[in-house]
Short mmCIF file of C-alpha atoms in Angstrom, two decimals:
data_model
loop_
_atom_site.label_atom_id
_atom_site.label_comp_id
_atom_site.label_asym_id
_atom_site.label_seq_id
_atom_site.Cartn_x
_atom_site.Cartn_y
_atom_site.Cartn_z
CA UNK A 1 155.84 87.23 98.36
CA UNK A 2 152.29 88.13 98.44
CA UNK A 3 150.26 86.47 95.36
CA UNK A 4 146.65 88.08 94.09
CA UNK A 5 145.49 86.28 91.41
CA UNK A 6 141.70 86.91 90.02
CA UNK A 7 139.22 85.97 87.61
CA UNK A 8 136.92 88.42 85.68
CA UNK A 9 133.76 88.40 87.13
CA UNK A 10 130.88 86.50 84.70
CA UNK A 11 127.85 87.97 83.72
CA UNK A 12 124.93 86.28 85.10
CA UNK A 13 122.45 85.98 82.05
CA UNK A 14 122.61 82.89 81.82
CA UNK A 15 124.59 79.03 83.35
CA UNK A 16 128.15 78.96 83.85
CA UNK A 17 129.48 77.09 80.41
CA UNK A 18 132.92 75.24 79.94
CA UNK A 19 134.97 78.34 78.24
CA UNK A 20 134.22 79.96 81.73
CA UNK A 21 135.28 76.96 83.46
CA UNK A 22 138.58 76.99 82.30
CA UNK A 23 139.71 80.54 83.34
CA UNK A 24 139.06 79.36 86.95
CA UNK A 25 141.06 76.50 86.65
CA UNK A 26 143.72 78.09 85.23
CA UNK A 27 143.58 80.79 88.10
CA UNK A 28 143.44 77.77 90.46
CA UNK A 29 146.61 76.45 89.41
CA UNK A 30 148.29 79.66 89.65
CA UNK A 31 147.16 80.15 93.39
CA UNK A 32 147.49 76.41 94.44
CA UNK A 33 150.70 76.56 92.87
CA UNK A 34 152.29 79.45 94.65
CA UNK A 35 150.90 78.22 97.94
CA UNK A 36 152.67 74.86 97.14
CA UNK A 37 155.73 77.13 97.34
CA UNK A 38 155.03 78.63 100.52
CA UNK A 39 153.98 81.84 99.25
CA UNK A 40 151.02 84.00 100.72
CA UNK A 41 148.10 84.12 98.23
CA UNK A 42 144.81 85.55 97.72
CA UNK A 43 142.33 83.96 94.62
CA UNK A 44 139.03 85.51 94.21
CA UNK A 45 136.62 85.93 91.42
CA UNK A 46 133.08 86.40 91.17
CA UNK A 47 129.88 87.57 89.38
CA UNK A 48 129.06 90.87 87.39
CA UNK A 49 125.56 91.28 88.41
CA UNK A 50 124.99 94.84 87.26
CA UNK A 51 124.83 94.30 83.59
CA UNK A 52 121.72 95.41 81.27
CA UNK A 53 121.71 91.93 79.70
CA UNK A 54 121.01 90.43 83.08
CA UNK A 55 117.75 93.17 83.10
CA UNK A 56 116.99 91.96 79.34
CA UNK A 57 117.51 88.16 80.63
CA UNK A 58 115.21 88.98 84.05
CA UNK A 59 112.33 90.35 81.75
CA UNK A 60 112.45 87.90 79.29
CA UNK A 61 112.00 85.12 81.88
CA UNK A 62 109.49 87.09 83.55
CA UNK A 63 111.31 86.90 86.78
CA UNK A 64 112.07 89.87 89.28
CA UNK A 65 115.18 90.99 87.75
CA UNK A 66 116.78 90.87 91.84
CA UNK A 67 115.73 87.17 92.07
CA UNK A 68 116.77 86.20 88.80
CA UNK A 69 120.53 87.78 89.34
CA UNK A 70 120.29 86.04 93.15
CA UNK A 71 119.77 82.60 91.38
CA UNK A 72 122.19 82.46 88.57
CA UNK A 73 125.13 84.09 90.65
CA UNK A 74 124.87 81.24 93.21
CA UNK A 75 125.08 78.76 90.37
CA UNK A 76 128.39 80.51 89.61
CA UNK A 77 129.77 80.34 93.25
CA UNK A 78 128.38 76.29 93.24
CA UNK A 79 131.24 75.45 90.91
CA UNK A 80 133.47 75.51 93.72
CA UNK A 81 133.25 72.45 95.06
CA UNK A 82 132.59 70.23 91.46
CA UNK A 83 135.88 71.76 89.68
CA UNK A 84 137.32 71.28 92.99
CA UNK A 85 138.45 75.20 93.21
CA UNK A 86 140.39 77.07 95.90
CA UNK A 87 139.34 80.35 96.08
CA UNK A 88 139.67 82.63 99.22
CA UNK A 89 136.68 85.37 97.94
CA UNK A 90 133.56 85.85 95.98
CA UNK A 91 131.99 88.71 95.14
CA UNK A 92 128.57 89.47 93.58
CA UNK A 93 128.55 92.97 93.28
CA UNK A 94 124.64 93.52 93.76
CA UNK A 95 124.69 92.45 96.97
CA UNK A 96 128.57 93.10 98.56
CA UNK A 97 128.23 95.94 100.55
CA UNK A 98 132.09 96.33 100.15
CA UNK A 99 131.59 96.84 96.54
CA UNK A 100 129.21 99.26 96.29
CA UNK A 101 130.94 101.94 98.44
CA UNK A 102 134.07 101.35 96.55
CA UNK A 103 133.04 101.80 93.56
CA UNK A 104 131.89 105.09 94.76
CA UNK A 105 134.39 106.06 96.56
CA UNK A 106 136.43 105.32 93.17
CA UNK A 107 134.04 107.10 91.20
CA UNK A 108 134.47 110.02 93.47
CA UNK A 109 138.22 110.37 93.65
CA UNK A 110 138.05 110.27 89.37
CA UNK A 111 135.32 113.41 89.91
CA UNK A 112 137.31 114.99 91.81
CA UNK A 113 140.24 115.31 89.31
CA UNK A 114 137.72 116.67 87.14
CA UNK A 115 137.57 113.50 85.17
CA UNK A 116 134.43 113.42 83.55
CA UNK A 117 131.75 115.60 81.93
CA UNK A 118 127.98 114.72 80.16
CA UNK A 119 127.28 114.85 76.64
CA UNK A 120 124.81 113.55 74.27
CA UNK A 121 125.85 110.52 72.06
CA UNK A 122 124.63 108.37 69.78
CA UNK A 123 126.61 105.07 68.65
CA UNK A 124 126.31 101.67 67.55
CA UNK A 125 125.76 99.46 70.81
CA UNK A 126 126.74 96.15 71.57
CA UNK A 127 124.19 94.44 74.72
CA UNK A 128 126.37 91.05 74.34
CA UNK A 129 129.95 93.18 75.27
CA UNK A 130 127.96 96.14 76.83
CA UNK A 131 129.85 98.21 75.39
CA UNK A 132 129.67 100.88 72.35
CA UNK A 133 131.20 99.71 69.23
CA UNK A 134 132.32 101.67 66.04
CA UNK A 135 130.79 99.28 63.43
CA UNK A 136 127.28 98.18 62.59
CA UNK A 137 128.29 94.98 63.77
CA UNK A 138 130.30 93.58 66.91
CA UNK A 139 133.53 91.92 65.83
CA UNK A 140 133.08 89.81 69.13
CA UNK A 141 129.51 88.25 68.91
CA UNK A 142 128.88 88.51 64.77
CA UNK A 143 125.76 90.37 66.24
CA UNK A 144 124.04 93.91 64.69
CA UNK A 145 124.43 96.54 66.91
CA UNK A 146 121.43 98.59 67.68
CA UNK A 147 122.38 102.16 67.49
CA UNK A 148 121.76 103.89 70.79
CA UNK A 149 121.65 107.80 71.90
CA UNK A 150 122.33 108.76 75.40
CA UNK A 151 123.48 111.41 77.72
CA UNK A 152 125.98 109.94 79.78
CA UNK A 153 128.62 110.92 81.67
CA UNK A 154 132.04 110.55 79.77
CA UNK A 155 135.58 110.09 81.12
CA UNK A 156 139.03 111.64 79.98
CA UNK A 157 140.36 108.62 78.86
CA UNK A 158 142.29 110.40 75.87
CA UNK A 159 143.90 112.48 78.80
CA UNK A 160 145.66 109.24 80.13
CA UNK A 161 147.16 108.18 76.67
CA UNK A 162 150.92 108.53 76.84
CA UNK A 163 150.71 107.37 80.74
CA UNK A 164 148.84 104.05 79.73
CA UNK A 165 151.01 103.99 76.87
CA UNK A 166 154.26 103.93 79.03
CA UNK A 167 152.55 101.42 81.43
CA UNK A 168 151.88 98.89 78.95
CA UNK A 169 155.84 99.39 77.47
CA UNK A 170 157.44 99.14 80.77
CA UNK A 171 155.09 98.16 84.05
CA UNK A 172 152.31 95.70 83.06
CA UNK A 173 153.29 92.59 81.50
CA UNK A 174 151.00 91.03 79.33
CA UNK A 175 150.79 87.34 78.22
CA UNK A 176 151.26 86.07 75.58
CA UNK A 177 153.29 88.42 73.86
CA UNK A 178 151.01 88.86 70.38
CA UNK A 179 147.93 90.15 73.17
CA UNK A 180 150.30 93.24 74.62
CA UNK A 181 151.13 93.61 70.74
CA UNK A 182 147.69 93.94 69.92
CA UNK A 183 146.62 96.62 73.13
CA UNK A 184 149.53 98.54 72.13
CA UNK A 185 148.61 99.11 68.81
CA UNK A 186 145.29 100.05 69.93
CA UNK A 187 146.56 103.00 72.63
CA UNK A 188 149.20 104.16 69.67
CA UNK A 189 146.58 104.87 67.60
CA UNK A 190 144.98 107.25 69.50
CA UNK A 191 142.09 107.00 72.87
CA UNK A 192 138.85 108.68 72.64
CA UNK A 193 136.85 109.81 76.23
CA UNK A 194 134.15 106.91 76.38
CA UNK A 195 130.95 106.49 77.95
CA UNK A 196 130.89 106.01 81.55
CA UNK A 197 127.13 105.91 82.90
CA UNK A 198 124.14 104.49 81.13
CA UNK A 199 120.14 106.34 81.63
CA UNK A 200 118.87 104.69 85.05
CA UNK A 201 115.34 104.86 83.23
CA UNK A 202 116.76 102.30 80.77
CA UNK A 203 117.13 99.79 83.47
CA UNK A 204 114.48 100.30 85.74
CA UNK A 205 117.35 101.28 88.02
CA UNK A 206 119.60 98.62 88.43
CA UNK A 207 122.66 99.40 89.03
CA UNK A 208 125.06 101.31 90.94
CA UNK A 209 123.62 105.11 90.94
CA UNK A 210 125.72 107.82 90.14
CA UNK A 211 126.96 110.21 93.15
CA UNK A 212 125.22 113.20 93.03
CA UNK A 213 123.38 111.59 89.78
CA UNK A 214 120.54 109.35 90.51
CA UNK A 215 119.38 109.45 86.79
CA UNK A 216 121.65 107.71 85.96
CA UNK A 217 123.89 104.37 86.37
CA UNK A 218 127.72 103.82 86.59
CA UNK A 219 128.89 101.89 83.22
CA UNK A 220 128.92 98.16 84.52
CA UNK A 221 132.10 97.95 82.96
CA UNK A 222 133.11 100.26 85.54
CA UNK A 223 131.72 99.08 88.23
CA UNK A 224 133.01 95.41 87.06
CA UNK A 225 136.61 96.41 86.84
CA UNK A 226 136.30 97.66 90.74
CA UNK A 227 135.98 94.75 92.04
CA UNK A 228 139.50 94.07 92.21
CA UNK A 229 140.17 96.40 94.88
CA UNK A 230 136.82 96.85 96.42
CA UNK A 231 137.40 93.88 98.57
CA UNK A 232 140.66 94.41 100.16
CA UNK A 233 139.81 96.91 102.77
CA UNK A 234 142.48 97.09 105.34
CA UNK A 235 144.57 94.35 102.94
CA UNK A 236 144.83 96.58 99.81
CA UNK A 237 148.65 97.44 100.58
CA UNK A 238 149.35 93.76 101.30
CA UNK A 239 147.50 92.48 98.21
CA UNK A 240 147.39 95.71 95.98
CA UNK A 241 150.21 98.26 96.21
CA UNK A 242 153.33 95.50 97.45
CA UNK A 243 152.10 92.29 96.45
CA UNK A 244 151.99 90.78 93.14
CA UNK A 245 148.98 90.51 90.99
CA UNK A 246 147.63 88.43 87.99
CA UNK A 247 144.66 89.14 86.09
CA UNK A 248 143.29 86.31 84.27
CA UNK A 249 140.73 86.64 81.68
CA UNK A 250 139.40 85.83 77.96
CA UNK A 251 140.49 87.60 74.95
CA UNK A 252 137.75 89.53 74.32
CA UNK A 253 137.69 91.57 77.12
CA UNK A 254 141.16 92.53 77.43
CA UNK A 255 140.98 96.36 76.24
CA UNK A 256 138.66 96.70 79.38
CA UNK A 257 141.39 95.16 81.38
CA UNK A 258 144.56 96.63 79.86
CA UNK A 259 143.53 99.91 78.83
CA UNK A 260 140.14 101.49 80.62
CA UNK A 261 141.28 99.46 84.08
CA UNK A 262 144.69 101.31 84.01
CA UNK A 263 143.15 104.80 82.90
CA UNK A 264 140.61 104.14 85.97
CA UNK A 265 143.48 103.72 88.39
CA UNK A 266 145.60 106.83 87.18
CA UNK A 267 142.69 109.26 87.42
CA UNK A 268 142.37 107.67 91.37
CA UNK A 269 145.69 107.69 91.66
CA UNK A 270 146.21 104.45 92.16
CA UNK A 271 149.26 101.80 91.46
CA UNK A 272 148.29 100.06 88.47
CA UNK A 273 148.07 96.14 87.86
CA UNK A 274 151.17 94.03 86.98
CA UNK A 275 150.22 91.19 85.11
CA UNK A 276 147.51 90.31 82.68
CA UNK A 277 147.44 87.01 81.40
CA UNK A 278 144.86 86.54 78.62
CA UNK A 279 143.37 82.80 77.76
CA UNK A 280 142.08 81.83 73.73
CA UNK A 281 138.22 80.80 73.75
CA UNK A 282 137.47 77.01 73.42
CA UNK A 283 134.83 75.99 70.46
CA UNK A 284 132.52 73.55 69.74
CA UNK A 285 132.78 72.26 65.95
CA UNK A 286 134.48 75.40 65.74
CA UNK A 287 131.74 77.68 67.25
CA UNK A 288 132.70 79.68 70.59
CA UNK A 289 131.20 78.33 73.35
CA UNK A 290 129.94 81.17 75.06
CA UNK A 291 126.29 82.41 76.50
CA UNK A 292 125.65 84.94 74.29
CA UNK A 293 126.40 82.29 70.98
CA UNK A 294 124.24 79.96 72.37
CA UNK A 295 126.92 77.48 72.31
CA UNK A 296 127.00 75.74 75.57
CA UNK A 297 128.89 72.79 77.46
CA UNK A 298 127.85 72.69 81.19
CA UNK A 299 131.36 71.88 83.37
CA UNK A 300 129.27 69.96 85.64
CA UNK A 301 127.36 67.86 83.72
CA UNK A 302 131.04 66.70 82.53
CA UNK A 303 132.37 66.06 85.83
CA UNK A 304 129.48 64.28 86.93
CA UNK A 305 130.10 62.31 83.76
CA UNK A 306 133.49 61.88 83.88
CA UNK A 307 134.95 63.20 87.02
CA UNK A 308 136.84 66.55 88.47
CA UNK A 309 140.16 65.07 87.30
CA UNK A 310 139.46 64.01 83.86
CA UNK A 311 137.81 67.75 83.04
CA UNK A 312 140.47 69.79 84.78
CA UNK A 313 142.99 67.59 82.97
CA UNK A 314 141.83 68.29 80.01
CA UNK A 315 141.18 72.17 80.73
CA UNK A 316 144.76 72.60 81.54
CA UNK A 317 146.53 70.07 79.37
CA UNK A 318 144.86 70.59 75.53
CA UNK A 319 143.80 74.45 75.20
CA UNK A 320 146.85 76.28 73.13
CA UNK A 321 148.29 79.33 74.37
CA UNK A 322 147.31 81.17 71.30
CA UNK A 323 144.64 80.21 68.95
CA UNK A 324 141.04 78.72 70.03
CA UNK A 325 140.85 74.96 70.95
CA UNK A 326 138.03 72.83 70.19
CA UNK A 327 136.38 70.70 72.76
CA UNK A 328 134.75 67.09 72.19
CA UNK A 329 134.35 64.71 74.55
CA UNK A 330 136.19 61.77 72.77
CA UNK A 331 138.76 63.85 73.10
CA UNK A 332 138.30 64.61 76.75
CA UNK A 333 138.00 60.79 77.26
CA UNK A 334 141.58 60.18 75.07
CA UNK A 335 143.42 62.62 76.99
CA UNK A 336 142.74 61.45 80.12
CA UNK A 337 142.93 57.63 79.63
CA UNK A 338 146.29 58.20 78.00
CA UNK A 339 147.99 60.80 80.60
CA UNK A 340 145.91 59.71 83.57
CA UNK A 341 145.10 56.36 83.58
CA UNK A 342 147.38 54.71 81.50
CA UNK A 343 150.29 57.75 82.19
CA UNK A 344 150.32 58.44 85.59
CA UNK A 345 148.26 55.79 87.35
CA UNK A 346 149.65 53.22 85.53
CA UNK A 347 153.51 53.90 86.64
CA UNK A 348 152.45 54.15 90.42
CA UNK A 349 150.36 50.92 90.40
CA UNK A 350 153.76 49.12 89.06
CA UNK A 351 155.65 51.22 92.02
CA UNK A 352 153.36 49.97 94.54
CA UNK A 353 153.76 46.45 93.16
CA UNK A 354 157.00 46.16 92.69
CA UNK A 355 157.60 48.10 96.72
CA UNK A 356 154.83 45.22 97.84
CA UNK A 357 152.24 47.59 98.76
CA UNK A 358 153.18 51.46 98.87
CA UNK A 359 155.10 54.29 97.11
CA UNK A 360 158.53 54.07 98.79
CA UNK A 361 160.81 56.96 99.52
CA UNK A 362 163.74 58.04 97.60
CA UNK A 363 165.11 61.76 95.94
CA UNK A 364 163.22 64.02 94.26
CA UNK A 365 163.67 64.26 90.19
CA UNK A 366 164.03 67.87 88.81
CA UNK A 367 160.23 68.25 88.09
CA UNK A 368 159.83 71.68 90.27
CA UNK A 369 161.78 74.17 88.38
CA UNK A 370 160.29 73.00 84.58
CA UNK A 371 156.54 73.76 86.29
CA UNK A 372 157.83 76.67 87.85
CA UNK A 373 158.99 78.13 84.40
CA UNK A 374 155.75 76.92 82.54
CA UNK A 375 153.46 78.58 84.85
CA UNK A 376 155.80 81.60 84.83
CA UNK A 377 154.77 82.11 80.84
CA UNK A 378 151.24 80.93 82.03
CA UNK A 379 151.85 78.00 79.76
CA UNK A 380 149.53 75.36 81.69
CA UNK A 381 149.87 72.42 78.57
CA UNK A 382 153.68 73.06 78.82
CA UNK A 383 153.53 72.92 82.80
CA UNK A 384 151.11 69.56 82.43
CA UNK A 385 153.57 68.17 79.35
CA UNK A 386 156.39 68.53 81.85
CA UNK A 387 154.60 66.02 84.45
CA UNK A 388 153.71 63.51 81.66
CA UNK A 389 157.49 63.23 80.37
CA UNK A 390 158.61 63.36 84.28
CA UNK A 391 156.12 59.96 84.33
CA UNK A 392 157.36 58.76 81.05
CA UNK A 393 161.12 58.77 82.36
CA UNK A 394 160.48 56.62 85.31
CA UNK A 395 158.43 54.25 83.32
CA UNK A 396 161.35 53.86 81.16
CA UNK A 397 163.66 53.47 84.25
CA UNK A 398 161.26 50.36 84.97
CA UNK A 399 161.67 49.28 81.42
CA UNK A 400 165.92 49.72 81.26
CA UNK A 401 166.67 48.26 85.10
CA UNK A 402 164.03 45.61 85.23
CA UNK A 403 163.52 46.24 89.21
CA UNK A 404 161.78 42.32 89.35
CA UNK A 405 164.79 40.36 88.37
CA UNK A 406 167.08 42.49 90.69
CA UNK A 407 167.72 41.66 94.39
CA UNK A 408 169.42 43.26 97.37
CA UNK A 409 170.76 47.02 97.55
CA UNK A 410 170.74 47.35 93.84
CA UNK A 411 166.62 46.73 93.88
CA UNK A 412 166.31 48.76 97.18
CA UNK A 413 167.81 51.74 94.79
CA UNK A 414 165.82 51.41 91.91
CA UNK A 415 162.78 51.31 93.79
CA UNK A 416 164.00 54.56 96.20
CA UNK A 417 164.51 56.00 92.58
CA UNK A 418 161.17 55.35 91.54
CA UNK A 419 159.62 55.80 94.46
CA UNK A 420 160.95 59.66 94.76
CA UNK A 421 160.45 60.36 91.07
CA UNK A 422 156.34 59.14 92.23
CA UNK A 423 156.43 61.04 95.14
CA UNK A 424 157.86 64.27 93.57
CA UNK A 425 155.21 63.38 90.75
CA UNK A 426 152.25 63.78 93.04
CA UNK A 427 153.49 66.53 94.67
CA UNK A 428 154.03 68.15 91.55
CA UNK A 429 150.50 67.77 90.30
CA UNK A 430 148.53 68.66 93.61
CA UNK A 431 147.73 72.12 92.13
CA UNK A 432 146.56 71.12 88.53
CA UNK A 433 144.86 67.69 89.86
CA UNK A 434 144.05 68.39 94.41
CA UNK A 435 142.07 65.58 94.74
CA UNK A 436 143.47 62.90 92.35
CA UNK A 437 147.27 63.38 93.54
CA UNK A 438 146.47 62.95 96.88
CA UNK A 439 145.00 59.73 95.72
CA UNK A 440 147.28 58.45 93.26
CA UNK A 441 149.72 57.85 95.98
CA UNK A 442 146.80 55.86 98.12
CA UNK A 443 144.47 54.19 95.89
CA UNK A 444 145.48 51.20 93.04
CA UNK A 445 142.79 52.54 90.87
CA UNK A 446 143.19 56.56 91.18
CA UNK A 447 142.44 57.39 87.42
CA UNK A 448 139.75 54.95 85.98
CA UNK A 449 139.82 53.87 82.23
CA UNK A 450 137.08 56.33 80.92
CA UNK A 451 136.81 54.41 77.67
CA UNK A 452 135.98 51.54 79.67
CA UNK A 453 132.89 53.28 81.29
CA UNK A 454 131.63 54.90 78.35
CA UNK A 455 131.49 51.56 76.55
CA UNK A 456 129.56 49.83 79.79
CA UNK A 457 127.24 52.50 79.03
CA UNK A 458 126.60 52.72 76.15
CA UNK A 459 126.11 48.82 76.06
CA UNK A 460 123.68 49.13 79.29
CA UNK A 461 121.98 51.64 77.03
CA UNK A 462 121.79 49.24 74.30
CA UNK A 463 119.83 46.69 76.01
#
């Protein structure tokens, strides 16, 4: 089985926050996960560097708006190494050259089924979702829209109604279950042609042009969605048309994804995506963390604080499958001293002493098929719970058979028993946690007490 799994692609306006942070680890999982199972796999995700709010950004900072895009999209692609992240592409689609001529070669085969048409518009406008909005104020960002009037260049979305309509009943699955609820109820009620191209004058230019149009832009939303397929060149059957594919990406983007991302591929006739797995938004005292609210928890200022294990932990372990999930670092800190350090670490430190040094062999538990089904219903705090009970069994099996007072074959079997159930353990958690399962099985002190190092600081701090 070939495996695509991909991020949306962030806007570049500002730093990479936390809420961003955990859609790529939760795409990590799925790909590190699926290669743990000997399946083919391709993870990429990226930047969306053709936005207007980038060219608002550029100008307010008073920096070239080419430089300013260069600078924060390589802050994006430096997360791979801190949040330890395994993906095989990266676009930046001001600067791939495989982007820009598929996006008009895309935009072409849509003209050529005589897709769109110009008209005059004017509508409220949203510059945080870039996007047109029908009330005064944007649902998503609490922000007044500033109403805008344009010629553009619409497209015939109303045209693909009943086709997306049939999609989203019987081809794309959607996770969870209340999301494909909501995007239904959304195409039932009846598409509109939207707004496809934005004034070039507007943004000094920037932007993918038009063919045939130079006044004017291609809608970064457009241009955005694209970059799912623009990359696969000679690989788009293998990745594309036979293999399976996963989009993952926040809530409030998902109409792009589920209903303007299908209509795109229909007018190019093109197979359609098969799974869309929508995340919640995490919150700080109950505020979105987000770039546009101003809200902002940097991922690596936390791992250099903490550590890669203790924030992807808590990334894939706390945040609900529906309904937002508020971050704090105390509880960062809790989750990984109790599941980590006092969990996980904890049981294969008494393995290794009891075994006089290492993690002995012995058969695996039935750990792999409970992950497999979590992560099939993209349920990553199920998939993680399943691992902590998994350790919780075999520190009870210490507890019930006592391995210390036994002797002979009877202690050689407890100890292959707990030394498989560790084994099968670490194996099991190499795709949420890479680097600390390869040393829980090595090191005595894998998953430090980060209780213990926040109170030597803060007393260091004191004095």
């Amino acid at each position: 089985m070939n495996f695509y799994v991909a991020t949306s692609i962030a806007y570049v306006n500002a730093e990479p926050h936390i809420g961003y942070a955990l859609e790529l680890v939760q795409a990590d999982v799925l790909a590190r996960h699926r290669r743990l199972r000997g399946e083919q796999v391709r993870f990429q995700t990226g930047t969306d560097d053709n936005a207007f709010k980038n060219v608002t950004a550029a100008r307010a900072a008073r920096v070239d708006v080419h430089d300013f895009v260069k600078g924060n999209a390589a802050r994006f692609a430096a997360l791979r190494e801190p949040l330890d992240l395994s993906y095989d592409d990266f676009v930046s689609t001001s600067s791939d050259p495989r982007h820009f001529a598929g996006v008009e070669k895309l935009w072409r085969a849509s003209a050529e089924r005589g897709d769109f048409y110009r008209k005059s518009y004017t509508g409220y406008y949203c510059s945080g979702c870039e996007a047109f909005v029908t009330e005064p104020y944007c649902p998503e960002h609490g922000t007044k829209a500033e109403i805008v009037t344009e010629e553009n260049w619409f497209f015939r979305l109303s045209k693909y109604q009943d086709q997306i309509l049939h999609a989203l009943e019987h081809d794309i699955r959607i996770e969870p279950e209340a999301r494909r609820n909501e995007v239904l109820s959304f195409v039932r009620s009846g598409l509109s042609d939207i707004s496809v191209s934005r004034p070039a004058a507007r943004s000094n230019g920037w932007g993918i042009p038009v063919p045939g149009d130079p006044s004017q832009v291609i809608y970064v939303w457009w241009d955005a969605l694209a970059n799912y397929i623009t990359t696969l060149g000679d690989s788009f059957d293998q990745w594309w048309r036979d293999g399976e594919q996963v989009h993952v990406i926040g809530k409030g983007i998902i109409r792009f994804h589920a209903v303007y991302w299908p209509a795109l591929l229909l007018s190019a006739g093109l197979p359609l995506p098969k799974t869309i797995f929508v995340h919640e938004y995490l919150t700080s005292h109950g505020a979105k963390i987000s770039k546009s609210s101003g809200v902002r928890v940097s991922p690596v200022d936390l791992i250099d604080k903490y550590g890669v294990d203790a924030v992807r932990w808590w990334l894939l372990r706390e945040p609900a499958k529906l309904g937002d999930t508020d971050f704090t670092e105390e509880r960062l800190v809790d989750r990984s001293d109790g599941d980590l350090a006092n969990g996980v670490g904890n049981l294969f430190n008494r393995v290794r002493g009891l075994a006089g040094g290492s993690i002995p062999t012995g058969p695996s538990i039935d750990l792999a098929s409970k992950v497999d089904a979590a992560l099939h219903d993209f349920d990553f705090r199920a998939a993680t719970a399943a691992i902590v009970a998994a350790v919780d069994e075999a520190n009870r099996l210490i507890e019930t058979t006592r391995p210390w007072e036994l002797s002979g074959p009877e202690r050689d079997e407890v100890l292959a028993r707990l030394g498989g159930a560790c084994r099968t353990i670490a194996h099991e958690l190499a795709p949420f946690l890479p680097s600390g399962a390869d040393r829980v099985l090595n090191e005595s002190r894998a998953f430090p007490r980060l209780a213990d190092r926040k109170e030597t600081a803060q007393a260091s701090s004191a004095t």
